[in-house]
Coordinates of C-alpha atoms and ligand atoms in Angstrom, one line a residue:
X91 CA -21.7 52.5 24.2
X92 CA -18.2 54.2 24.9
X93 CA -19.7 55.5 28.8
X94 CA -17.1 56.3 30.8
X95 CA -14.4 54.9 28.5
X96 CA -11.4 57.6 28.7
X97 CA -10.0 58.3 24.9
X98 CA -6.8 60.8 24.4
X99 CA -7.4 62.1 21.1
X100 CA -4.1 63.0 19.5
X101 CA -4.6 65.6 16.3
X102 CA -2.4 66.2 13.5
X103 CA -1.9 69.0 10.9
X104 CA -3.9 67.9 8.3
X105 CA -6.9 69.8 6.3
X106 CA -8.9 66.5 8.0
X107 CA -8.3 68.2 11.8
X108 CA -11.4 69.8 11.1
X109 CA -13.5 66.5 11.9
X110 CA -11.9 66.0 15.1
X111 CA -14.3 68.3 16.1
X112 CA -17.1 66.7 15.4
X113 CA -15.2 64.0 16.4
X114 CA -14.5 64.7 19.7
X115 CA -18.7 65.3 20.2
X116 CA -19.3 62.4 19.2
X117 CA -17.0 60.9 21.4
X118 CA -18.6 62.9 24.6
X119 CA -22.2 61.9 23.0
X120 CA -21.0 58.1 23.0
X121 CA -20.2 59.0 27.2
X122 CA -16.5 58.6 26.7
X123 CA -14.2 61.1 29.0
X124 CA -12.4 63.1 26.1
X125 CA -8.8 64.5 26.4
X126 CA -6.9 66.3 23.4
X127 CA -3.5 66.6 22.5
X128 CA -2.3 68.3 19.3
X129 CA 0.6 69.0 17.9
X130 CA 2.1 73.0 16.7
X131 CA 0.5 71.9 12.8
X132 CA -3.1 70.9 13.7
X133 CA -3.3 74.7 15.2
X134 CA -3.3 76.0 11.9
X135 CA -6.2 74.1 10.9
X136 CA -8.3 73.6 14.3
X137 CA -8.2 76.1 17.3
X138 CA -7.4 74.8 20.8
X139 CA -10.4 77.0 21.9
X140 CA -13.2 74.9 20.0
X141 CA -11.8 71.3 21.1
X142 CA -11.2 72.3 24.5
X143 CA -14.7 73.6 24.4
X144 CA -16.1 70.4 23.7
X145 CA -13.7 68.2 25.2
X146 CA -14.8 70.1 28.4
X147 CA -10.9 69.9 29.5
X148 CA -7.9 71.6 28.3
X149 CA -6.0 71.0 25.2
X150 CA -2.5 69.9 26.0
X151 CA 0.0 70.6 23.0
X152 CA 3.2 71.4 24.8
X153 CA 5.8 69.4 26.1
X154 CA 7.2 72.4 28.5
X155 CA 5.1 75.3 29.1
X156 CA 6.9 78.0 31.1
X157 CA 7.9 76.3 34.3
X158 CA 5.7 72.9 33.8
X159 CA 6.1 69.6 32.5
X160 CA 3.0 68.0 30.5
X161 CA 3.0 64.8 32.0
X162 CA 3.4 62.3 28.6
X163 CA 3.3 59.1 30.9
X164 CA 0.8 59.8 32.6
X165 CA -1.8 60.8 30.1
X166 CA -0.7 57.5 28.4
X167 CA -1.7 55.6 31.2
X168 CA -4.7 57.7 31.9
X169 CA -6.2 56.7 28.3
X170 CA -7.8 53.7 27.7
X171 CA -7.3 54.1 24.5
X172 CA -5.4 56.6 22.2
X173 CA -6.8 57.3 18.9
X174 CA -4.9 59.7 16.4
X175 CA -7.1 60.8 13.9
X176 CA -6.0 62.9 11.6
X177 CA -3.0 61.5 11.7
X178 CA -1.0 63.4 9.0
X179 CA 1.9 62.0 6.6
X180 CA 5.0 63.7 8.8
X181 CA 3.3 62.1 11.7
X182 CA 3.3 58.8 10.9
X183 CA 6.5 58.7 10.0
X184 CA 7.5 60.2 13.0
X185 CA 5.7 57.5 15.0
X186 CA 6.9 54.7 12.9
X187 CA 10.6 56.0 13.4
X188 CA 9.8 56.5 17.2
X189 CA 10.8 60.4 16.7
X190 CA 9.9 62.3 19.8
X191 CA 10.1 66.1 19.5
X192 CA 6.5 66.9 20.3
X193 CA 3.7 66.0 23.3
X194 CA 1.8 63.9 21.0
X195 CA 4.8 61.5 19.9
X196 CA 6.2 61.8 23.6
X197 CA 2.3 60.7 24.7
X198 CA 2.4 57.9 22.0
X199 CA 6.1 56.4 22.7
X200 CA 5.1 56.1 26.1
X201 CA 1.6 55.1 26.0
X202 CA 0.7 51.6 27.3
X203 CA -3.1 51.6 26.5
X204 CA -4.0 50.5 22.6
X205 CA -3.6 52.9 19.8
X206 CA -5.7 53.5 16.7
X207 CA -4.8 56.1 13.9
X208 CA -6.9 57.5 11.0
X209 CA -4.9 58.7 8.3
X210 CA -5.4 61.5 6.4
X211 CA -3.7 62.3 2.7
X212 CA -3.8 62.9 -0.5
X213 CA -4.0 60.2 -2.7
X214 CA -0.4 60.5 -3.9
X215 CA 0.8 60.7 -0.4
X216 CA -1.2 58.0 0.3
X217 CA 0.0 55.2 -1.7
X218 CA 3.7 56.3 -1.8
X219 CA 5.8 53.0 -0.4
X220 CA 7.2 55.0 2.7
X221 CA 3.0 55.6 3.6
X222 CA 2.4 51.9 2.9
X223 CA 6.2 50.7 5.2
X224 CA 5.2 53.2 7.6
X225 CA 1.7 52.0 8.4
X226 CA 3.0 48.4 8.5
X227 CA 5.5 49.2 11.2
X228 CA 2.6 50.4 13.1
X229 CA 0.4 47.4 12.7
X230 CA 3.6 45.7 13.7
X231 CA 3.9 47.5 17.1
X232 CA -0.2 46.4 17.5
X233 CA -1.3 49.7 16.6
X234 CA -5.0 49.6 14.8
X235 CA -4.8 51.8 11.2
X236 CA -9.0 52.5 10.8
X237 CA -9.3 52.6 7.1
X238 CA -9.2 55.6 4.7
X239 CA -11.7 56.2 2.7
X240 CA -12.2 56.8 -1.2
X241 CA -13.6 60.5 -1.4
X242 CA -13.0 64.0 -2.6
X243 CA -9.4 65.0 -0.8
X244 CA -8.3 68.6 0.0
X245 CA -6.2 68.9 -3.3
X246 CA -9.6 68.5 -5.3
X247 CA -8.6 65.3 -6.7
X248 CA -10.7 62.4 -6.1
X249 CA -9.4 59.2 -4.9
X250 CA -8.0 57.1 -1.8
X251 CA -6.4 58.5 1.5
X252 CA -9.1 60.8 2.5
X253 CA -10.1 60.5 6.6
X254 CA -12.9 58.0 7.8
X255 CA -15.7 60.0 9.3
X256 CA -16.3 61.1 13.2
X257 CA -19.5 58.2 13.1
X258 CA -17.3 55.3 11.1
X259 CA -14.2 56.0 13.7
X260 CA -16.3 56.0 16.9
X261 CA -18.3 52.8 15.7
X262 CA -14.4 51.4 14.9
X263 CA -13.6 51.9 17.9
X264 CA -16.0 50.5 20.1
X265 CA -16.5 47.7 17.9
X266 CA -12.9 46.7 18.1
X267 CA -11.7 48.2 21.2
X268 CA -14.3 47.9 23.9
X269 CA -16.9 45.5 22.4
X270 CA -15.4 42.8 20.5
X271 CA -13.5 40.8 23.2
X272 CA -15.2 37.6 21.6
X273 CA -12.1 35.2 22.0
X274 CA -11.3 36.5 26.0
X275 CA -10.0 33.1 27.4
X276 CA -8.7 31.3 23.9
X277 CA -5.5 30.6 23.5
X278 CA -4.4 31.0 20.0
X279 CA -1.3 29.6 17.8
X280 CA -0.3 31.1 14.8
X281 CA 2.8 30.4 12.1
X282 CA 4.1 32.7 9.8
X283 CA 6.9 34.0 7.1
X284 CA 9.2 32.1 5.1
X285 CA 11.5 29.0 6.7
X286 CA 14.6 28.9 5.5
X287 CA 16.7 25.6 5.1
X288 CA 20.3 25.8 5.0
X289 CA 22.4 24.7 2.0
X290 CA 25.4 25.7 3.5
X291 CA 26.8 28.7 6.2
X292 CA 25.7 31.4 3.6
X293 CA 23.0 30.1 1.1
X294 CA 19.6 28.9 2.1
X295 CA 16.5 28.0 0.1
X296 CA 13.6 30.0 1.1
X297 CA 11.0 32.3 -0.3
X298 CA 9.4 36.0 -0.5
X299 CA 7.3 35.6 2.1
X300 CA 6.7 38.6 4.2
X301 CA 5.0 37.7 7.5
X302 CA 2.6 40.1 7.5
X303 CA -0.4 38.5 7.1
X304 CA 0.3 36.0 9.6
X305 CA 1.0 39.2 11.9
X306 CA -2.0 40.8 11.0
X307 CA -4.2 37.7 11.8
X308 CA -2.2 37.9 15.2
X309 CA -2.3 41.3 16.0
X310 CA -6.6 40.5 15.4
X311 CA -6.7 37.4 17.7
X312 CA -5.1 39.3 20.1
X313 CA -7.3 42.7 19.5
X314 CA -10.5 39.6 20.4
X315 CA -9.0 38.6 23.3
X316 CA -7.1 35.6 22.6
X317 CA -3.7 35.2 23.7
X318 CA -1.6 34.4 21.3
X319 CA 1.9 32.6 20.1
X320 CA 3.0 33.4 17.1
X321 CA 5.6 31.2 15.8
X322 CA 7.4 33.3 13.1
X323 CA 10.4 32.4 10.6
X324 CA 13.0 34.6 9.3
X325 CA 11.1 37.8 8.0
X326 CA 12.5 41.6 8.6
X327 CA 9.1 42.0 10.2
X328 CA 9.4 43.1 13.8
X329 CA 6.3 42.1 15.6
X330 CA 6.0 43.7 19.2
X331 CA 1.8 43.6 19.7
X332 CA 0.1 43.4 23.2
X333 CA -0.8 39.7 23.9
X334 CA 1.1 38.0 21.5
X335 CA 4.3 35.9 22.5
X336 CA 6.9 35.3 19.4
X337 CA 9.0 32.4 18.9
X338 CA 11.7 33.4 16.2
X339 CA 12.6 30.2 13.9
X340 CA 14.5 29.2 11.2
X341 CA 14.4 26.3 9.7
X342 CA 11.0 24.1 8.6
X343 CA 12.2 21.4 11.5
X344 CA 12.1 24.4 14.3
X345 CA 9.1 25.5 12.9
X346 CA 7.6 22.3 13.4
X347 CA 9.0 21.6 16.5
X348 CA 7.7 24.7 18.4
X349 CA 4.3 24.4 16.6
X350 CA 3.9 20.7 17.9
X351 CA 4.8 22.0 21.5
X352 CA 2.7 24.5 21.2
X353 CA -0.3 22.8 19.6
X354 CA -1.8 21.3 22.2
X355 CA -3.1 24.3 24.5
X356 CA -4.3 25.8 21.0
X357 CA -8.0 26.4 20.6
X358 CA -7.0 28.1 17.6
X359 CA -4.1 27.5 15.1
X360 CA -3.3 29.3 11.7
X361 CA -0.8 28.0 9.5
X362 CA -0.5 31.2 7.5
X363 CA 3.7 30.4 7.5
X364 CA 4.7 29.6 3.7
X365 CA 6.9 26.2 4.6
X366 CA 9.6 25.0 2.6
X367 CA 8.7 21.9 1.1
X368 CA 12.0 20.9 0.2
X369 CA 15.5 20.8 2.2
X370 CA 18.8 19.7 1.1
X371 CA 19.9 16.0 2.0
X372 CA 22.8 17.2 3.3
X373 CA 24.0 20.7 4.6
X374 CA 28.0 21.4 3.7
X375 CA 29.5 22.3 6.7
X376 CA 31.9 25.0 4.8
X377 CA 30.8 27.1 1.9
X378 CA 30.6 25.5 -1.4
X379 CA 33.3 26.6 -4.2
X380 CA 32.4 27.4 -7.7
X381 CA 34.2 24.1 -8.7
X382 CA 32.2 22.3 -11.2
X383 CA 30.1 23.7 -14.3
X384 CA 27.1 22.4 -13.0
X385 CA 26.0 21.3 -9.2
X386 CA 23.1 18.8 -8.0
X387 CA 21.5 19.5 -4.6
X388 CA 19.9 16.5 -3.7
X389 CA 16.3 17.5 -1.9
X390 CA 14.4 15.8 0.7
X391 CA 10.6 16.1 2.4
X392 CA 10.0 18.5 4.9
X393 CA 7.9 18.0 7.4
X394 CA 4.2 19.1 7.0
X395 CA 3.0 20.7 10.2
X396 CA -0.4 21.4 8.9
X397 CA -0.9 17.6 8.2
X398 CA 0.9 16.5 11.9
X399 CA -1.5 19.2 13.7
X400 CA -4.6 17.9 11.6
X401 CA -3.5 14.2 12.5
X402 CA -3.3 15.0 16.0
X403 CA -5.9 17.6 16.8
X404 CA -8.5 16.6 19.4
X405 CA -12.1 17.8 19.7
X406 CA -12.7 21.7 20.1
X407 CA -9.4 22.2 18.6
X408 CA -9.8 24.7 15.2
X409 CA -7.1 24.4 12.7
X410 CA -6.7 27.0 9.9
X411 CA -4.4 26.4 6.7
X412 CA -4.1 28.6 3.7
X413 CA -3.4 27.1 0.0
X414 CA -1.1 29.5 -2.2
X415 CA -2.1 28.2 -5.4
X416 CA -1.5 29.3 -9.4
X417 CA -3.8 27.1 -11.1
X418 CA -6.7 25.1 -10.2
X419 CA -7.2 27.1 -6.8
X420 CA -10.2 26.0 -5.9
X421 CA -9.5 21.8 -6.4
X422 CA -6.4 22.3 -4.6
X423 CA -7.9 24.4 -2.2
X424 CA -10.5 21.7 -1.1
X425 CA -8.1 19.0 -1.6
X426 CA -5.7 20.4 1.4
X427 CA -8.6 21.1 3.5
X428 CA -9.7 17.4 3.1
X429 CA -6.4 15.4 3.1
X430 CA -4.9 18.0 5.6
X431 CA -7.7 17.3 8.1
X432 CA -8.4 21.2 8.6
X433 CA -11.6 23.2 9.6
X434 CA -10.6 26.3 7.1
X435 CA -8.6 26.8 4.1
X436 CA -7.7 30.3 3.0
X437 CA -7.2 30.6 -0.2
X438 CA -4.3 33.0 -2.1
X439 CA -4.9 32.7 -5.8
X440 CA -1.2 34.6 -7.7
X441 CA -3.7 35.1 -10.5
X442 CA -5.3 37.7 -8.2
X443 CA -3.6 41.6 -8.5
X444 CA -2.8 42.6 -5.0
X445 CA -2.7 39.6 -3.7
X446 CA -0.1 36.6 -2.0
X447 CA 3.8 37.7 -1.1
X448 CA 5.2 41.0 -0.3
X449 CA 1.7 42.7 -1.1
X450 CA 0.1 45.0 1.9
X451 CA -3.5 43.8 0.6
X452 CA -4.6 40.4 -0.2
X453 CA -7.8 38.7 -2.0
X454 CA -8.8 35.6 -0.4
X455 CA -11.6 33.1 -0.7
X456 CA -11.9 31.2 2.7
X457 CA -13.5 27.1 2.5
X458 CA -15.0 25.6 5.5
X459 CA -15.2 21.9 6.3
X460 CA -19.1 22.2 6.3
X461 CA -19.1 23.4 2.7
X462 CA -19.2 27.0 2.9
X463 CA -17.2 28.9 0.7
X464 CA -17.0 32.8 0.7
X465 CA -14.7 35.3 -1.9
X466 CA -13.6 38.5 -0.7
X467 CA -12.7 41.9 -2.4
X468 CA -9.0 42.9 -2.4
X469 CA -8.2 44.4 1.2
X470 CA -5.7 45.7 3.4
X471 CA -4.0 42.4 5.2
X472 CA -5.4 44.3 8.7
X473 CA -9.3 44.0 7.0
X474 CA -8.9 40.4 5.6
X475 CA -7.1 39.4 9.1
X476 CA -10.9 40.7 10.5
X477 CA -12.6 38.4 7.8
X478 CA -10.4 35.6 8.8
X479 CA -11.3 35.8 12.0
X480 CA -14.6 36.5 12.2
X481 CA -15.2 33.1 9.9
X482 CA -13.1 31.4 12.8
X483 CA -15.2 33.3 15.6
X484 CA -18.4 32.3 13.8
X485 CA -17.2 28.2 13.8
X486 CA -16.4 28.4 16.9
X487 CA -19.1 29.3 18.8
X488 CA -21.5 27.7 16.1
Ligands
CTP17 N1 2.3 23.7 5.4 C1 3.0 23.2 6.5 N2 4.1 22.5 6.4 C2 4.7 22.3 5.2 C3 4.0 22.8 4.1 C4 2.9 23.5 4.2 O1 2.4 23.4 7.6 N3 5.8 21.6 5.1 C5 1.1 24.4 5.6 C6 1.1 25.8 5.2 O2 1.4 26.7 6.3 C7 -0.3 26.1 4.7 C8 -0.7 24.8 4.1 O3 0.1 23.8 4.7 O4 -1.2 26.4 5.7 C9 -0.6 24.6 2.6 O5 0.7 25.0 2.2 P1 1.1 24.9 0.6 O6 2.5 25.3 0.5 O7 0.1 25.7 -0.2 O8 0.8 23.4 0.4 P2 1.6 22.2 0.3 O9 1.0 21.2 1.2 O10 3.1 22.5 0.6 O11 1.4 21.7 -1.2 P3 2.0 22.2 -2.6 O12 3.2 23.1 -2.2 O13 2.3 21.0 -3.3 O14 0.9 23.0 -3.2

C-alpha cells in the first residue's frame, strides 16, 4: 500500500522512540523507502545502529559532521512525506516556534512535502494549554497531528498523551496521505471566524469565535484533494496550509461579498464563519465620548450569506451551514437547513462540554437534507473536520 512511497521519519527523545522501530519495519513491510533522522535526545532512548539497520540507510542526526553538511533541503524534498513520531513535548514547541538548532527542525522548516506528527507525553504534559496552542499552530501550517491515544504512559499513570501504535500510524498515513485523494478536481469554499462590524475607529461588535474549525475543515478538504478558498474574518489564527488560498475579511458585508464571488466555481461551500447578525445603523466617523449616562446603538440586518448561497446555488453545487444553538438544537437545526436551502447542517449545541468557541474539540451532530441525522463523540476539531467531510464526500458521490 505505501510501495515505493519515500517517508523521512523524524524521532524525538521520548520513552515512545522505542516504537519507531517497529515503526520503521512496518513502514519497509508496507514497501515505502525509509530514511531517519533523529535528534541528540531520541539517542538516549533508541540507538542509531538498530534504525539504521532496518531502515537499510544511514541515520542522519547531525547538522555538520566534521567537514560535511547534511543536506536539510534536500532530504525535505526527497520525502514524500515527513512523519515525526515520537514527536516529544520540547519538539513541538520548537517546531511550532520555527526554532532551528537541530537537523530534524532544519529538515522540517524546510520541508515542502506534507508533515504528520505523533505526539508522545504524559498526560499532564499533554493537556497543558502551551501542548494544546502548540499543536494548533501546526494544524495551522497544514501539518496532520495523528491522534494520541488513552493508554498506560511512561510515568505509570494512566490516561491521555500516550503515542498511537506503528500499525494505527502507518494505516493513518496511507489513508490520508496517499489514498484518500477523493475530492482531486473539486473546488471547495469555505468561511470562517468571527466578522466584526465597526461601531466606530476603535470598537466593534463581534464575537469569540476562533476560526479553527473552519481551518480544520480546510486544511481536510485540502488533505482530499480539493482546492480550497477559505474566506476567513478577523481571528489571531494564522492559516498557511498547502492548497488552500485565504481571503482575510472584516466586516459581515466583505464576508459576503467575497463568498458571492467566490460561490459560483464552489462544488463545495462551508459556512462554518460565525456572522454577525447585527451592525450598527451608522458607524461614527471619530471615537465616541463618554458623554451621556446611557447610549443607544441603533442595529440593522446583516446580510445572510448562507441564505443568498442557498438561493442561488445551481445543481451539483453542495452547501454546508452550521447552527450554534442553546436551546432547542435540533428544531432550529432543521429549521436552518430547510429555510436556508442547505444540503447539511452541523450542529454546535453550548449545552455540550468541549464543544462551540475557543474549544480545540467540538461535539457535533451533522443533518442532511435527505433525513439523516448522525451525533458524534467529543473530538479534536482535526477528527470532526474528517467526520464533516466524509458526510460531504459520501453526498457527493451518492
Ligand atoms: N450565516 C451567514 N450569514 C449570516 C448569519 C449566519 O452566512 N448573516 C450562516 C452561518 O455561517 C451558519 C448559519 O448561517 O452557517 C447559521 O448561523 P447562525 O448564527 O446559527 O444562524 P442565524 O441564521 O444567524 O440565526 P440565529 O442567530 O437567529 O440563530
Amino acid at each position: 500500500m505505501l510501495e515505493g512511497k519515500k517517508i523521512l521519519l523524524g524521532v524525538t527523545g521520548s520513552i515512545a522512540a522505542y516504537k519507531s522501530l517497529l515503526l520503521v519495519r512496518q513502514l519497509v513491510r508496507a514497501g515505502a523507502e525509509v530514511r531517519v533522522v533523529m535528534t541528540q535526545a531520541a539517542k538516549d532512548f533508541v540507538t542509531p545502529l538498530s534504525l539504521s539497520t532496518l531502515s537499510r540507510k544511514p541515520v542522519l542526526s547531525e547538522l555538520f559532521q566534521e567537514d560535511s553538511w547534511a543536506n536539510h533541503v534536500m532530504l525535505g524534498r526527497w520525502a514524500d512525506l515527513m512523519l515525526i513520531a515520537p514527536l516529544s513535548c520540547n519538539t513541538l514547541g520548537k517546531m511550532a516556534g520555527g526554532l532551528c538548532d537541530n537537523l530534524l527542525l532544519a529538515t522540517y522548516l524546510s520541508a515542502t512535502c506534507p508533515v504528520a506528527v505523533a505526539p508522545a507525553m504524559d498526560e499532564d504534559m499533554w493537556k497543558h494549554p502551551s501542548t494544546g496552542n502548540n499543536l494548533q499552530k501546526l494544524i495551522s501550517f497544514g501539518n496532520r497531528v495523528i491522534p494520541v491515544q488513552k493508554g498506560e504512559l511512561a510515568s505509570g499513570l494512566y490516561g491521555e498523551g500516550r503515542m498511537a501504535e506503528p500499525e494505527a500510524i502507518v494505516e493513518y498515513i496511507d489513508k490520508w496521505f496517499f489514498s484518500r485523494k477523493d475530492l482531486s478536481g473539486k473546488k471547495a469554499l469555505i468561511t470562517a471566524g468571527p466578522t466584526y462590524e465597526a461601531i466606530d475607529p476603535v470598537r466593534f461588535i463581534g464575537n469569540h469565535s476562533s476560526g479553527k474549525m473552519g481551518a480544520a475543515i480546510a486544511g481536510e478538504l485540502a488533505a482530499r484533494g480539493a482546492e480550497v478558498e477559505l474566506i476567513m474574518g478577523p481571528s489571531q489564527l494564522q492559516v498557511e496550509i498547502p492548497h488552500v488560498q485565504v481571503t482575510r475579511v472584516v466586516s459581515t458585508r466583505q464576508m459576503y461579498e467575497a463568498a458571492l464571488q467566490k460561490f459560483p466555481q464552489a462544488d463545495i461551500t462551508v459556512m462554518s464563519a460565525a456572522v454577525a447578525d447585527y451592525r450598527p445603523v451608522e458607524t461614527s466617523g471619530d471615537k465616541i465620548k463618554k458623554t451621556d449616562a446611557t447610549l443607544t446603538l441603533q442595529l440593522t440586518r446583516t446580510e445572510d450569506i448562507l441564505r443568498t448561497l442557498g438561493g442561488q446555488k445551481k445543481k451539483g453545487q453542495l452547501l454546508v451551514g452550521f447552527a450554534l444553538e442553546n436551546k432547542q438544537e435540533r428544531e432550529y437545526a432543521l429549521e436552518k437547513l430547510r429555510s436556508k436551502n442547505a444540503d447539511i447542517m452541523v450542529l454546535n449545541s453550548l449545552q455540550d462540554e468541549g464543544a462551540g468557541f475557543g474549544h480545540d474539540t467540538n461535539k457535533i451532530t451533522i443533518f442532511e437534507k435527505d433525513g439523516t441525522e448522525q451525533t458524534y463523540q467529543t473530538k479534536p476539531k482535526q477528527q470532526v473536520a474528517q467526520d464533516i467531510v466524509d458526510r460531504i464526500v459520501n453526498m457527493l458521490y451518492a
